[in-house]
Short mmCIF file of C-alpha atoms and ligand atoms in Angstrom, two decimals:
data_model
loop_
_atom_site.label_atom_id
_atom_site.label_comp_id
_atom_site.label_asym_id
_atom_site.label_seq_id
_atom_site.Cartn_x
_atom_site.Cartn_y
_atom_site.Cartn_z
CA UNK A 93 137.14 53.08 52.43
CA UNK A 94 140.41 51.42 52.88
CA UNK A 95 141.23 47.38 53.51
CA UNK A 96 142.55 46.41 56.78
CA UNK A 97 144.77 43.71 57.27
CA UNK A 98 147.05 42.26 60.09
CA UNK A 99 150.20 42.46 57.61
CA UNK A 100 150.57 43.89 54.14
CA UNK A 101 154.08 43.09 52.50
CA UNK A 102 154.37 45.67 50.30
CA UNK A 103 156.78 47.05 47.48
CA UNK A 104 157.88 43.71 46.54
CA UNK A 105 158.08 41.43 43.23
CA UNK A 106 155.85 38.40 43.80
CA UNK A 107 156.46 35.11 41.64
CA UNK A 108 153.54 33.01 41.81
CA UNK A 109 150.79 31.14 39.05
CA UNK A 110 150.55 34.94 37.26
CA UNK A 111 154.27 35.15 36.61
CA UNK A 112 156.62 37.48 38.02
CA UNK A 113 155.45 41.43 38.90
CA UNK A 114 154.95 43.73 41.44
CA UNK A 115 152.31 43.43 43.83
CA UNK A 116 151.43 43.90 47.49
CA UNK A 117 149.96 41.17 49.87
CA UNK A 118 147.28 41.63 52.26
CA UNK A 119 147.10 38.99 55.32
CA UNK A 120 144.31 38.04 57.22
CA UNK A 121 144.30 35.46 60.55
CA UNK A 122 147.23 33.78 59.25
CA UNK A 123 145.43 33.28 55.22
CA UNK A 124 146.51 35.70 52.30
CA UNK A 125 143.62 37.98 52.11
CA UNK A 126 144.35 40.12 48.41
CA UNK A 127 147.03 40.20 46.49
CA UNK A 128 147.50 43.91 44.32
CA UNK A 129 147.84 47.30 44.60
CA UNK A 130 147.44 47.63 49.04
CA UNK A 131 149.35 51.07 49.59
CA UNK A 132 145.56 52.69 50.96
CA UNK A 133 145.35 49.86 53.17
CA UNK A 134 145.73 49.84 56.98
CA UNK A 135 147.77 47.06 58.81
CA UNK A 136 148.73 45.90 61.98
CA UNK A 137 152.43 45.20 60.51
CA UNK A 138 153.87 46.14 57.09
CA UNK A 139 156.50 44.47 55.81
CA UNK A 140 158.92 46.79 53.18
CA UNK A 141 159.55 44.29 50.09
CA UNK A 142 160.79 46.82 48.11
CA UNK A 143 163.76 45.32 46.16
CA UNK A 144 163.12 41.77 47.38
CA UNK A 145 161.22 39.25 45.49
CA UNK A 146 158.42 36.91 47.72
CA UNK A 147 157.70 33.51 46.65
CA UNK A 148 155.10 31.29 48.20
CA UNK A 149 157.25 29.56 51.23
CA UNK A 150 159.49 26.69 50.45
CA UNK A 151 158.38 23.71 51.55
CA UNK A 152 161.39 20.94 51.65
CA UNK A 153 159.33 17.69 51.15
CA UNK A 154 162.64 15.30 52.74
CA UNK A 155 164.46 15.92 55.90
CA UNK A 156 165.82 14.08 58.71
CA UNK A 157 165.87 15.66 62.18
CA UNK A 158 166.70 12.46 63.62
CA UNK A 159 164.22 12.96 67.32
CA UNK A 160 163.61 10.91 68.97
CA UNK A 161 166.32 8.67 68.79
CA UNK A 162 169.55 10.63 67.85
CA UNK A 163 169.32 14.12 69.05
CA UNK A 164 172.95 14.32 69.46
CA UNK A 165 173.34 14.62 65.25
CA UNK A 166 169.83 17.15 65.43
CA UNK A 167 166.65 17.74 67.13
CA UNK A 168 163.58 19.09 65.72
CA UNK A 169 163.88 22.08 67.28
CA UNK A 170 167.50 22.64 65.51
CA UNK A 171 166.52 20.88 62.65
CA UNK A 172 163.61 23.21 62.12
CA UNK A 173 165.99 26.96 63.27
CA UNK A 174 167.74 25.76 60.44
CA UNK A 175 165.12 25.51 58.00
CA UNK A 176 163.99 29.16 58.77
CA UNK A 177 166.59 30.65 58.62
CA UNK A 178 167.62 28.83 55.58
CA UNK A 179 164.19 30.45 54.21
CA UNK A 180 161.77 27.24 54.72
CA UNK A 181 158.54 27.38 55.64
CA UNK A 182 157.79 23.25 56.40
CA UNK A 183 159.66 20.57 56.14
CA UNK A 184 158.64 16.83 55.23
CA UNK A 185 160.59 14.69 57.79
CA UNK A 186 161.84 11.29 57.19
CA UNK A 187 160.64 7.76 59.69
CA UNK A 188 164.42 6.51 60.12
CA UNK A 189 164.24 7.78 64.18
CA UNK A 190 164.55 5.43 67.13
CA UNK A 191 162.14 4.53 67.52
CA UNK A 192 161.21 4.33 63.87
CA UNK A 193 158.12 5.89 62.69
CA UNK A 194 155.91 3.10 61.98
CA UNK A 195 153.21 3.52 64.25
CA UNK A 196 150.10 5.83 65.40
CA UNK A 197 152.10 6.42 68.37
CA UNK A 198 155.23 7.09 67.37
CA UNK A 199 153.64 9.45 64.50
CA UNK A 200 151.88 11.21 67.37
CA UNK A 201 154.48 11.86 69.84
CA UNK A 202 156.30 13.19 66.69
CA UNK A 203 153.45 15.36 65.61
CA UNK A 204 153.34 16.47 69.78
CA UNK A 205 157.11 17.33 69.67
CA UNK A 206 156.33 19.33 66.57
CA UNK A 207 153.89 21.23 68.00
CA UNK A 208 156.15 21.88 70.83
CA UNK A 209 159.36 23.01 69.35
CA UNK A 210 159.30 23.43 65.74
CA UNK A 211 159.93 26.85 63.87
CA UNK A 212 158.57 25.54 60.39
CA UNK A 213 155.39 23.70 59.89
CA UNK A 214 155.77 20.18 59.32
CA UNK A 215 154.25 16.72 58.17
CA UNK A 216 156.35 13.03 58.98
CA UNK A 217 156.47 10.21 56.80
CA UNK A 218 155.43 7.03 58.63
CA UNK A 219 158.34 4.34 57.14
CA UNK A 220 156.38 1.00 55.55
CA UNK A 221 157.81 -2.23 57.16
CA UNK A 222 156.59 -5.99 56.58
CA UNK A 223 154.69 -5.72 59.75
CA UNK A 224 153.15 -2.98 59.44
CA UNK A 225 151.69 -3.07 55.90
CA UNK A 226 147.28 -3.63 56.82
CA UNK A 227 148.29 -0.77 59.04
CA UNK A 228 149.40 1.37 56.44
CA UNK A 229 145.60 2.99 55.24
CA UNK A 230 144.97 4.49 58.01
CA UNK A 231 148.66 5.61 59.35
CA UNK A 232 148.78 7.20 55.93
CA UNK A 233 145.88 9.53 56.70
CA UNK A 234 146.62 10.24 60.51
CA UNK A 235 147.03 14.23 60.90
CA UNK A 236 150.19 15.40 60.53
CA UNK A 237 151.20 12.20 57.90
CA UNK A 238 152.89 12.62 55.18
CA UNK A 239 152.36 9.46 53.59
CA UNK A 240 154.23 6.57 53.24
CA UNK A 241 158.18 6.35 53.13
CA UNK A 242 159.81 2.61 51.93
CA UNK A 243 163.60 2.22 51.83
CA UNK A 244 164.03 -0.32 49.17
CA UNK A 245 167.71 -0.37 50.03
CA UNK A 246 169.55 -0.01 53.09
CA UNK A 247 170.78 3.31 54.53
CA UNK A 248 171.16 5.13 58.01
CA UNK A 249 168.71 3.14 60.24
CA UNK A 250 167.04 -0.63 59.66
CA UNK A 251 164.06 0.43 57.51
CA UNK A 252 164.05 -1.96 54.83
CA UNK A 253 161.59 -3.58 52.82
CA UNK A 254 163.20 -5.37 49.40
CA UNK A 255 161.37 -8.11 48.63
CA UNK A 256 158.50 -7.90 45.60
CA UNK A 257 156.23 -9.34 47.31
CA UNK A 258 156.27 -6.98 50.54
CA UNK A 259 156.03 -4.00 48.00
CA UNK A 260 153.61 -5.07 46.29
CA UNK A 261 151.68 -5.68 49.49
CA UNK A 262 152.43 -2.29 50.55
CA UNK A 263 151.50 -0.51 47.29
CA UNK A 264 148.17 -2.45 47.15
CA UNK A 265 147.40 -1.46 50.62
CA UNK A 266 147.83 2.14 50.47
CA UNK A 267 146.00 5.24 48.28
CA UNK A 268 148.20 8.60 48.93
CA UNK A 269 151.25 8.84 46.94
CA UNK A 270 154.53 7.22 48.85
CA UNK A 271 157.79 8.17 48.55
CA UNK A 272 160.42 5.71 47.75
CA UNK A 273 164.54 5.44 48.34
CA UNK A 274 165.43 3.61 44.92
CA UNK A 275 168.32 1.19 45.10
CA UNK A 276 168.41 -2.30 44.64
CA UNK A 277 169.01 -3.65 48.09
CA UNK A 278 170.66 -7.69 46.45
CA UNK A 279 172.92 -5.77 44.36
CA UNK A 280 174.39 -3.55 46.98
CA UNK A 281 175.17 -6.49 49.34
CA UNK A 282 176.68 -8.46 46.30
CA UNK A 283 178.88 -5.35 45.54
CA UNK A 284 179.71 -4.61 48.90
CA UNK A 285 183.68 -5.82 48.34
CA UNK A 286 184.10 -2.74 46.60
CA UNK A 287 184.55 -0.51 49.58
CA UNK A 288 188.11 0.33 50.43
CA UNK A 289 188.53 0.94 53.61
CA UNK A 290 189.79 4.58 54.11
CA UNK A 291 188.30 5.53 50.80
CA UNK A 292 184.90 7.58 50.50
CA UNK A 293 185.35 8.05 46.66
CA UNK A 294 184.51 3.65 46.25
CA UNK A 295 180.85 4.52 47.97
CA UNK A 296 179.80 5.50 44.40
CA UNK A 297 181.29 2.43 43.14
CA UNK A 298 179.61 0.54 45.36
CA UNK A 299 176.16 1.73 45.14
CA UNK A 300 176.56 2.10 40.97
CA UNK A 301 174.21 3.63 39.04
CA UNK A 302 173.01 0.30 38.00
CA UNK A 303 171.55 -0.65 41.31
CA UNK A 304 169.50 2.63 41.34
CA UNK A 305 168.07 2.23 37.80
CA UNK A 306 167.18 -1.50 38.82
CA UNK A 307 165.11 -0.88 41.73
CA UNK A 308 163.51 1.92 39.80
CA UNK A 309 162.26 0.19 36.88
CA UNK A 310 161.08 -2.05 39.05
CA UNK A 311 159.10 0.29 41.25
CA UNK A 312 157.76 1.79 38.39
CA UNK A 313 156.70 -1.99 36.97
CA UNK A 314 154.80 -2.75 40.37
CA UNK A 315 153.50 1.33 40.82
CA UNK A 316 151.89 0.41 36.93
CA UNK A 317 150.82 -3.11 38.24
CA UNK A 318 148.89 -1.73 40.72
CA UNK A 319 147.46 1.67 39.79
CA UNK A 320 150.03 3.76 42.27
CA UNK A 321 151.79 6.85 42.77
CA UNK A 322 155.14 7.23 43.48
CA UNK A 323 157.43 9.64 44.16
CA UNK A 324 160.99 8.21 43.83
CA UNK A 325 163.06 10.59 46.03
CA UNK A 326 166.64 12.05 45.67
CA UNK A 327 167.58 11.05 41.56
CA UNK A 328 171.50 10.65 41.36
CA UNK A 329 171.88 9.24 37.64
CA UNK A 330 171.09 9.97 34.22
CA UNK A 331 169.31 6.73 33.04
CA UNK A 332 166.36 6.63 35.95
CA UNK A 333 166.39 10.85 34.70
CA UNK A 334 165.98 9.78 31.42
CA UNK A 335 163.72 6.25 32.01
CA UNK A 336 161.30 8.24 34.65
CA UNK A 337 160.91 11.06 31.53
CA UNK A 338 158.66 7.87 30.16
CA UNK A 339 156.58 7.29 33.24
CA UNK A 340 155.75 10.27 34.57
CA UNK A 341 151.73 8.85 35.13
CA UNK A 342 152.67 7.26 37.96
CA UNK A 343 155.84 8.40 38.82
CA UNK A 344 157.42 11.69 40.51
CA UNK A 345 160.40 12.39 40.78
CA UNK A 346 162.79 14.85 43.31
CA UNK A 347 166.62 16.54 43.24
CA UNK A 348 168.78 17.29 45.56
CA UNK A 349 170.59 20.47 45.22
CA UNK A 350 173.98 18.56 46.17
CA UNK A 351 173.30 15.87 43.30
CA UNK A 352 172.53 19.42 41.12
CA UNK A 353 175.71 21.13 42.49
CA UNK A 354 178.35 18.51 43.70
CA UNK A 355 180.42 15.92 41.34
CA UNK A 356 182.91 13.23 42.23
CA UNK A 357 185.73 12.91 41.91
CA UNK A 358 186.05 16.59 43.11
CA UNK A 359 183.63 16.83 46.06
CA UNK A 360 185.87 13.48 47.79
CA UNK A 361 189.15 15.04 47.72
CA UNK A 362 187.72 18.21 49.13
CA UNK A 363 185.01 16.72 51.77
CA UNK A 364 186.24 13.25 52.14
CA UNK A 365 183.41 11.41 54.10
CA UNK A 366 181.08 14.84 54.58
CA UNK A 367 180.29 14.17 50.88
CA UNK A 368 179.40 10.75 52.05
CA UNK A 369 175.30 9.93 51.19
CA UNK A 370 173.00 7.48 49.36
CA UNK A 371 172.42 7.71 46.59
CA UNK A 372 176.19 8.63 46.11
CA UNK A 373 176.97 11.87 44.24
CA UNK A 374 178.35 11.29 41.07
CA UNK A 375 180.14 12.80 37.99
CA UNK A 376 179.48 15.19 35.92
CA UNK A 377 177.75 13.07 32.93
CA UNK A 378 175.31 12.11 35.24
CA UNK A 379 174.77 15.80 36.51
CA UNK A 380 174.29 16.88 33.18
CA UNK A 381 171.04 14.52 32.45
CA UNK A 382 169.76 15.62 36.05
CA UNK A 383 169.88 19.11 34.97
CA UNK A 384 168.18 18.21 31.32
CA UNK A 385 165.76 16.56 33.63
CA UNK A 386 165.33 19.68 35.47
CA UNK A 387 164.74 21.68 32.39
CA UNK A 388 162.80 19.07 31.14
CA UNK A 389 160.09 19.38 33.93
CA UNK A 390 160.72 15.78 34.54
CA UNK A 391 161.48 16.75 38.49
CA UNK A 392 158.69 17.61 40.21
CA UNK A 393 160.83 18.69 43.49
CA UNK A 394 163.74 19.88 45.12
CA UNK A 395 164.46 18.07 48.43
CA UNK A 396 167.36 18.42 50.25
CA UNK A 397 167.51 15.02 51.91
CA UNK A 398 168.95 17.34 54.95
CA UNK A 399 170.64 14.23 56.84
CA UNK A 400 173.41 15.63 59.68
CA UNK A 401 175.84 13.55 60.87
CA UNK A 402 178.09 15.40 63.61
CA UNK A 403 181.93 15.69 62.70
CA UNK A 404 183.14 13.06 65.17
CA UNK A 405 180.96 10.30 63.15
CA UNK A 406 182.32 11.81 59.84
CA UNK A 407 185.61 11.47 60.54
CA UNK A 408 185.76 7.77 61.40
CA UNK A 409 187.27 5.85 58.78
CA UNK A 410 185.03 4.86 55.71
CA UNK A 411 183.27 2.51 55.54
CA UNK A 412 182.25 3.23 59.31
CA UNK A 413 181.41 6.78 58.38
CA UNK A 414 177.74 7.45 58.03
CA UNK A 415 175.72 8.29 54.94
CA UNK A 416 173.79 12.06 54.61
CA UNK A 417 175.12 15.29 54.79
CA UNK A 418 172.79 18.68 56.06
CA UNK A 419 171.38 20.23 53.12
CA UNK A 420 167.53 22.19 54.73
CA UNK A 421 169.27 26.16 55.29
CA UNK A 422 171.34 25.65 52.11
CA UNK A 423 168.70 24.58 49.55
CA UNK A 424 167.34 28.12 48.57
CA UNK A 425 171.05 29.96 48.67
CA UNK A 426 172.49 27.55 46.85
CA UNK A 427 169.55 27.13 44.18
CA UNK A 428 169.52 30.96 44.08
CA UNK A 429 172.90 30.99 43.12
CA UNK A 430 171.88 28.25 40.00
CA UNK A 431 169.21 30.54 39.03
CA UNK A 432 171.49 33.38 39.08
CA UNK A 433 173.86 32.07 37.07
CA UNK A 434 170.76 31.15 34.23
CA UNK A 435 170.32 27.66 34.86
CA UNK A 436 166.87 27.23 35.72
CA UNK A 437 164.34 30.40 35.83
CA UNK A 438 163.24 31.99 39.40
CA UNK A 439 159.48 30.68 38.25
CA UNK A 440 160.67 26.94 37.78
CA UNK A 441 162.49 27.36 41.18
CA UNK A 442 158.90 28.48 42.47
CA UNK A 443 157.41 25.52 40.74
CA UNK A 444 159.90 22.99 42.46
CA UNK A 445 159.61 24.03 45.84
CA UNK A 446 156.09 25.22 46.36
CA UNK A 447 153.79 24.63 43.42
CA UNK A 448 155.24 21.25 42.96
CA UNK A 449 154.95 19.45 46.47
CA UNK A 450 151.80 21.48 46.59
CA UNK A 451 150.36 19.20 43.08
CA UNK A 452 152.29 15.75 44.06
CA UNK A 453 151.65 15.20 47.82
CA UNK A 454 147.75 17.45 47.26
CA UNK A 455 148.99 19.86 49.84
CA UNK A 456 145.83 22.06 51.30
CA UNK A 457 146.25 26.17 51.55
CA UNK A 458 150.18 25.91 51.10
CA UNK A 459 152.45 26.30 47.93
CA UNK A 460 150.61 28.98 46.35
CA UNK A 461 150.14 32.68 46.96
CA UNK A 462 146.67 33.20 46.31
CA UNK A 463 143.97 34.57 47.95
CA UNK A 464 142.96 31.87 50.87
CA UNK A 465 146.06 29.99 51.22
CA UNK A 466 148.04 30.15 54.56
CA UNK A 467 150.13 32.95 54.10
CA UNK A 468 153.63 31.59 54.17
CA UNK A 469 156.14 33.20 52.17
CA UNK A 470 160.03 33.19 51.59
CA UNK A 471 161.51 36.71 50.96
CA UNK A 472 164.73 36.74 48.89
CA UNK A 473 167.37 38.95 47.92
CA UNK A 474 168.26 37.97 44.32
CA UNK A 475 171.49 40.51 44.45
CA UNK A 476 172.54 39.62 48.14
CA UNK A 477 176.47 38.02 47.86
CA UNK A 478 177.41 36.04 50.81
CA UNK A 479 179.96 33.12 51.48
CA UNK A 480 178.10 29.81 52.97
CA UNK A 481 179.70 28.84 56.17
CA UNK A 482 179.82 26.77 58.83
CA UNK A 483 179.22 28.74 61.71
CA UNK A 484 175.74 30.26 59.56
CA UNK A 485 174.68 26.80 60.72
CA UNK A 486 172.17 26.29 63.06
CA UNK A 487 172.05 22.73 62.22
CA UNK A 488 172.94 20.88 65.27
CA UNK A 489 175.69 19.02 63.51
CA UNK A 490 177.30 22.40 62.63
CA UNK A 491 178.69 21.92 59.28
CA UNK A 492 177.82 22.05 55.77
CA UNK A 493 178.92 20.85 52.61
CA UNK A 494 178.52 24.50 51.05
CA UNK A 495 181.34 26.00 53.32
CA UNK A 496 183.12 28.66 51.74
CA UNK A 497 180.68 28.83 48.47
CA UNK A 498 180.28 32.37 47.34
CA UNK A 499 176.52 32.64 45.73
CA UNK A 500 174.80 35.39 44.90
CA UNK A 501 170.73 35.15 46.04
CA UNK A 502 169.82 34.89 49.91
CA UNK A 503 166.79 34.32 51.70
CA UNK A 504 165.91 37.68 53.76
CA UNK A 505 162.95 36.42 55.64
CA UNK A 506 160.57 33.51 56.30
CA UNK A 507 157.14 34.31 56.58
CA UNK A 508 154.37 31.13 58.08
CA UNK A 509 150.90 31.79 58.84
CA UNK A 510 150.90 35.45 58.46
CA UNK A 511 154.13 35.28 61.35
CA UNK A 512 157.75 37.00 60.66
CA UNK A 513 159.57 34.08 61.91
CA UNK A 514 162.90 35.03 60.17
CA UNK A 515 164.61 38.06 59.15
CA UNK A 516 168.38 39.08 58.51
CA UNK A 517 169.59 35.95 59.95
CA UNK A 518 167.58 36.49 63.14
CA UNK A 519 164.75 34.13 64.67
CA UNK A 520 161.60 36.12 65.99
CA UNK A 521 159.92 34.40 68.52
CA UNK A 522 158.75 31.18 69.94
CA UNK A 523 158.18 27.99 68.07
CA UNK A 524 155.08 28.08 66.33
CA UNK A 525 154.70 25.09 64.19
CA UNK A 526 151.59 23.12 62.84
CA UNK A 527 151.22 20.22 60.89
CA UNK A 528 150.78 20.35 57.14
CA UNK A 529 147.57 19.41 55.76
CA UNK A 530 146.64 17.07 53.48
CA UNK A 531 143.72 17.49 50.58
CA UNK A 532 143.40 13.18 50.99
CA UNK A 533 143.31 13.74 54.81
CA UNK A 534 141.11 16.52 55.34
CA UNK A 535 138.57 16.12 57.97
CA UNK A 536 141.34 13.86 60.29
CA UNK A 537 142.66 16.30 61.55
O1 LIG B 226 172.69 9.48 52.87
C1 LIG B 226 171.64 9.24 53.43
N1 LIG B 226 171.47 9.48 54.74
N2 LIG B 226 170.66 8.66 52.74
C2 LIG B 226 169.55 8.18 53.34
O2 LIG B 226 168.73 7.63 52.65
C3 LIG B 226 169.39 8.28 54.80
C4 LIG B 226 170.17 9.39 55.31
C5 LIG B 226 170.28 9.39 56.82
O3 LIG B 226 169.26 9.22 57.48
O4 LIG B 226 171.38 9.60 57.32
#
C-alpha cells in the first residue's frame, strides 16, 4: 500500500542533520511527514527537485520593514515579497517603527498586520527602553515575540538604552536570549567631529572598530554578571570576531553577508551613501577575521540586517543620509555565490540560516527538515548564473547594493507550511503568514 501525502518534493538533494543526499519529502497538513525514497507515493502536488538541492527554509533572524511608521522606505507586505522571492521562509523583524515596538499593543497590531499581509512567517523583536524594563518578562513571551532587541548605540530611530545600569536592569529582568546592536554609544558622540560632510567613507571612521569592541566586552561582562544570553547582532570587526571566539557560553554571534562580501574603501567610491550602515563596513583585514570566524563556527547566524532606505534619502548629502541598506532577497544568492566559490560548505550555509537560529532563539518545528517540523523549505539551483539587479527588487525601496553582481547559485522556490509560495521569480498566491514559535513561549500562543 502506498503513502499519501498533500506534496511530495521529489528527485532532489536534501542538506539537512544527515548530510547532503538524495531523498524525497513527503508533506502532511503543512508538517514534513517522511523523508526517503516516496516515488510509490500518491500526492495532491509533486514538486520535481530533480537537479535542485532543498534546504530547510531560511529563516533571516534581523530585518526592518519599517510598518507602521515609515511605509514609504517598505511595508511588511513588500518587505516580506522580497524575502520570498529572495528564498526566505520568516523573517525576524526589528522594533525601530513609529511607533516603536515596546509595547503589548504595538507588538500586537504588528503581529495583526502580519497575519494580514505577510508572504513569510514572521516573529518581531519588542526594543528594551528605560521605561519599559519590569515590562520586559512578559512582552518577551507574548506570541509572535521574538525576544528582546537593545540598541546600545544610536542608529535609525530613538531606541537607545547606554547606560550600565539600565542594561543591567534589563538583562536581570528578562530569561529568553536578546539580541543586542554593539557600539559604544559615549564614544560615538565624542567622535562625532570626524564626519565630513559630503563624505560617506569617514562613517567608518567615526564609528571605529574600537567603539564596537568596547560595548561588546562590556555586554559580555554584564551577560556573565548576570547569567544571560546574548546574541550580539551584525559583527563588523576582527577583535569582537576574535574576543566573542572566548565567550561563546553566553554569547552568539551573527554576519551580515555585506560585512562578508563588501570592503571599504571600494564599496564608497562605487555606492557612495547606499553603502552607508551601522556597524560601518570595513576593510579587508577585518573581513578576513569575520570569515575565520565563519569557519571557525564562532557565528551562529547570517542576518541580513535588511534596512531600505529609498534613493531620495540616500542621496542627501552625508551626514544627513541614513544608515542600512536592503539585504533580505539577496542573502541566499549572494551566500550561494560564497559557497560556490569554496568559502564556506553548502552544510555550514544550512547551519547558519536554519539550524542555527533554530538552536539560539529555541525555534519550535522550523530550521530542520525532519519528520514533524513545519515543512518550509528553500529550493536552490547551485548552477543557476544570474546578474543581481535592481529591478529583481521587490523591496519597496527598489535598489540593492548587489546590482550588477554576477553569482552563480539562485533560489528556485520557497516552500512554508507545505505552500509553494515562490517559484521562478513568481509569487503564488495570497499572503499567508504566521508567527514563529517559540520553544520558551509555547503554550502563549
Ligand atoms: O544601518 C543600520 N540601519 N543599522 C541599524 O542598526 C538600523 C538600521 C535602520 O533601521 O535603518
Amino acid at each position: 500500500m502506498s503513502e499519501t501525502f498533500d506534496l511530495v518534493i521529489k528527485g532532489g538533494t536534501l542538506v539537512n542533520h544527515d548530510g547532503i543526499g538524495k531523498r524525497d519529502i513527503g508533506v502532511r497538513a503543512g508538517r514534513i511527514a517522511a523523508i526517503g525514497a516516496l516515488a510509490a507515493a500518491s500526492a495532491g502536488e509533486v514538486i520535481d527537485a530533480s537537479g535542485l538541492h532543498v534546504l530547510p527554509g531560511v529563516i533571516d533572524s534581523q530585518v526592518h520593514f519599517r510598518e507602521p511608521g515609515a511605509e514609504h522606505k517598505e511595508t511588511l507586505s513588500h518587505g516580506s515579497r522580497s524575502a520570498v522571492l529572495g528564498g526566505v521562509t520568516a523573517v525576524f523583524e526589528m522594533p525601530n517603527t513609529n511607533p516603536l515596538t515596546t509595547s503589548a499593543e504595538a507588538l500586537g497590531d504588528k503581529v495583526a498586520r502580519g497575519r494580514k499581509g505577510m508572504f513569510c512567517d514572521f516573529a518581531f523583536y519588542v526594543g528594551a527602553t528605560r521605561e519599559n524594563v519590569d515590562e520586559l518578562p512578559e512582552l518577551e513571551r507574548l506570541p509572535g515575540s521574538a525576544g528582546v532587541k537593545v540598541f546600545m548605540g544610536s542608529s535609525t530611530g530613538n531606541l537607545l538604552v547606554d547606560d550600565e545600569e539600565s542594561l543591567s536592569r534589563v538583562l536581570a529582568a528578562i530569561s529568553r536570549r536578546a539580541a543586542f546592536h554593539s557600539e559604544d554609544e559615549a564614544r560615538l558622540i565624542e567622535r562625532q567631529g570626524l564626519r565630513r560632510e559630503g563624505d560617506p567613507a569617514s562613517h567608518t571612521q567615526w564609528r571605529d572598530p574600537q567603539a564596537a569592541l568596547i560595548s561588546t566586552q562590556r555586554l559580555v561582562r554584564l551577560a556573565k554578571e548576570h547569567g544571560s544570553r546574548v546574541h550580539v547582532l551584525h559583527i563588523s570587526t576582527g577583535e569582537e570576531m576574535e574576543f566573542l571566539s572566548q565567550h561563546k557560553d553566553v554569547a552568539s554571534v551573527e554576519a551580515t553577508p555585506q560585512h562578508l562580501t563588501l570592503t571599504v574603501p571600494q564599496a564608497y567610491e562605487a555606492l557612495g551613501a547606499k553603502a552607508q550602515m551601522n556597524p560601518p563596513l570595513r576593510d579587508a583585514a577585518h573581513q578576513k577575521i569575520l570569515w575565520w570566524g565563519l569557519g571557525q563556527g564562532v557565528v551562529d547566524v547570517l542576518g541580513s540586517d535588511h534596512a531600505p532606505h529609498t534613493l531620495e534619502e540616500k542621496a542627501l548629502e552625508y551626514p544627513a543620509s541614513p544608515s542600512g541598506m536592503p539585504g533580505v532577497q539577496t542573502l541566499i544568492p549572494v551566500m550561494l555565490d560564497h559557497v560556490n566559490a569554496g568559502r564556506l560548505s553548502l552544510e555550514r550555509f544550512v547551519d547558519l540560516t536554519s539550524h542555527g537560529p533554530q538552536r539560539i532563539f529555541g525555534i519550535a518545528c522550523k530550521g530542520r527538515i525532519a519528520a514533524g517540523y513545519d515543512a518550509d523549505f528553500t529550493i536552490v539551483d547551485m548552477a543557476q548564473k544570474r546578474t543581481i539587479e535592481d529591478d529583481w527588487i521587490a523591496s519597496k525601496c527598489g535598489w540593492t547594493p548587489f546590482a550588477g553582481r554576477r553569482v552563480t547559485g539562485w533560489p528556485k522556490g520557497t516552500i512554508i507550511r507545505g505552500r509553494r509560495v515562490m517559484w521562478e521569480d513568481e509569487i503564488l498566491g495570497e499572503a499567508g503568514g504566521e508567527p514563529v514559535r517559540f520553544l520558551e513561549a509555547l503554550g502563549v500562543g
